[in-house]
Amino acid sequence: MTHNTDRNLSLFERARAVIPGGVNSPVRAFKAVGGTPRFIERAQGAYMWDANGQRYIDYIGSWGPMILGHGHPAVLEAVQKAAVDGLSFGAPTEREVELAEAILELVPSMDMVRLVSSGTEAGMSAIRLARGATGRSKILKFEGCYHGHADALLVKAGSGLATFGNATSAGVPPEVVQHTLVLEYNNVVQLEEAFALHGKDIACLMMEPIAGNMNFVRASVEFTRRCRELCTQYGALLVYDEVMTGFRVALGGAQSLYAAQIPGFAPDITVMGKVIGGGMPLAAFGGRRDIMEQLAPMGAVYQAGTLSGNPVATACGLATLREIRRPGFYEALGSRTRSLASGLQAAAAEASVPLCADSEGGMFGFFLLPELPQNYAEVMRTDGQRFNRLFHGLLDRGVYIAPALYEAGFVSAAHQSEDIAATLAAAREVFQSL
Ligand code: KE4
């Protein structure tokens, strides 16, 4: 593509002059994989078209929200109608009540819910609420899990258990992360030791139930059970970050899958986002009534937002939830996603490329590794250069997967079996060249 016809390149150059890195969120810059980001002009169903008019089968789905595919008619109609009635009021609306009721019906561990505008805002607020509700300062998270970019959560593992985390970002003072303890995901021994050492000072343990920010790593049932038991034993709150897994892996989120294996399992607070807004800025956090009632204006924990519960975003979210509740939605979506995951594994095996894949509902991941990793360190054994060649090989063939080896992938209800077949045909070609 010569320079003057590659609109992605000219747009990227223009963008970098006025927006840091040319993007409004880092992962979009293709920094990990190299090359020129595709500037998307429009999307429909399972497809996106870039500024050169090139079509891609979309496995990003806006990083999770677009579970129905792009441009679902019922969603567009709801959004257009809501927009005509008013873009934002800064006052309560019936639709916020409707959406809250729908969420509580689908996530029985929640007695009450507060709507906000992003997963980061929801996670940050959940931390403040846990600290306010327990009167404790320390929080516990796991390496490889991402919960948004609130200061206290931008932390990597400290050296050893006793020491607390070190900030992963400039601009985060040590005082802010001194209360954040970072452990290895799926490591029950470390978990037990950390609670033995610090349990009475821990306000909450925050975890991704299936770590989509390590591509796709499931919390083991034993690890999940111990997280729940230790939080209960020491009076800490279990905060389940379902921003990515909520309504994505199952109608009841990942917690419904673990509750089926651990009798009585339920988090104390759940953070949600992405699918809940259907592509519009909307996220939420909710949980036990006795905890949620400590939020302003009822309680002493302050939290607020100009566009929280925005009337157009709630219309989009409600229309999306209506569609995913239809009988058979997750069975069909899960089957389609499994066929992609198993197809990738088979295609790689034919080319003697080590690859293992996993999926749940409309979320999948794969690793250029001989077996599924259980934690961040194992994920990062992947040969990054080989992944980058795979990424660009697929992109050049019109298949758009996540531009980073630690990101999950998403299949929508709009992806047909022909799209999966076309994706696997492209993958077979690329695996041969890896
Ligand atoms: P947002 O603030 O980006 O809406 O949500 C933060 C967040 C919280 N919790 C989990 C489990 C998440 O995955 C996210 C955001 N996910 C990333 C993709 N890994 C969003 C993409 C991006 O950062 O541009």
Short mmCIF file of C-alpha atoms and ligand atoms in Angstrom, two decimals, residues 25 27-28 63 118-121 146-148 208 213 241 243-244 274 407, ligand 1:
data_model
loop_
_atom_site.label_atom_id
_atom_site.label_comp_id
_atom_site.label_asym_id
_atom_site.label_seq_id
_atom_site.Cartn_x
_atom_site.Cartn_y
_atom_site.Cartn_z
CA SER A 25 -6.10 4.05 25.15
CA VAL A 27 -3.35 -0.97 23.74
CA ARG A 28 -4.85 0.50 20.53
CA TRP A 63 -12.64 -5.35 24.25
CA SER A 118 -16.17 3.06 33.19
CA GLY A 119 -14.74 -0.13 34.65
CA THR A 120 -11.93 1.88 36.22
CA GLU A 121 -14.42 4.11 37.99
CA TYR A 146 -6.04 -5.59 35.65
CA HIS A 147 -8.79 -3.69 37.37
CA GLY A 148 -8.56 -0.33 35.61
CA GLU A 208 -10.66 -11.40 37.97
CA ASN A 213 -5.89 -9.50 31.19
CA ASP A 241 -14.01 -7.93 38.97
CA VAL A 243 -15.93 -6.08 34.01
CA MET A 244 -14.82 -8.50 31.29
CA LYS A 274 -18.32 -3.54 28.99
CA GLU A 407 -5.35 -9.90 25.95
P1 KE4 B 1 -12.32 0.50 31.69
O1 KE4 B 1 -11.94 1.61 32.65
O2 KE4 B 1 -11.30 0.34 30.59
O3 KE4 B 1 -13.75 0.60 31.19
O4 KE4 B 1 -12.30 -0.88 32.52
C1 KE4 B 1 -11.14 -1.24 33.22
C2 KE4 B 1 -11.13 -2.75 33.41
C3 KE4 B 1 -11.43 -3.25 34.66
N1 KE4 B 1 -11.44 -4.59 34.89
C4 KE4 B 1 -11.15 -5.47 33.91
C5 KE4 B 1 -11.16 -6.94 34.22
C6 KE4 B 1 -10.83 -5.00 32.60
O5 KE4 B 1 -10.52 -5.90 31.63
C7 KE4 B 1 -10.82 -3.62 32.34
C8 KE4 B 1 -10.47 -3.06 30.97
N2 KE4 B 1 -9.98 -4.00 30.02
C9 KE4 B 1 -9.12 -3.49 28.97
C10 KE4 B 1 -8.72 -4.66 28.07
N3 KE4 B 1 -7.88 -5.58 28.74
C11 KE4 B 1 -9.77 -2.39 28.19
C12 KE4 B 1 -9.06 -2.03 26.91
C13 KE4 B 1 -8.24 -0.78 27.07
O6 KE4 B 1 -7.61 -0.59 28.13
O7 KE4 B 1 -8.25 -0.01 26.09
#
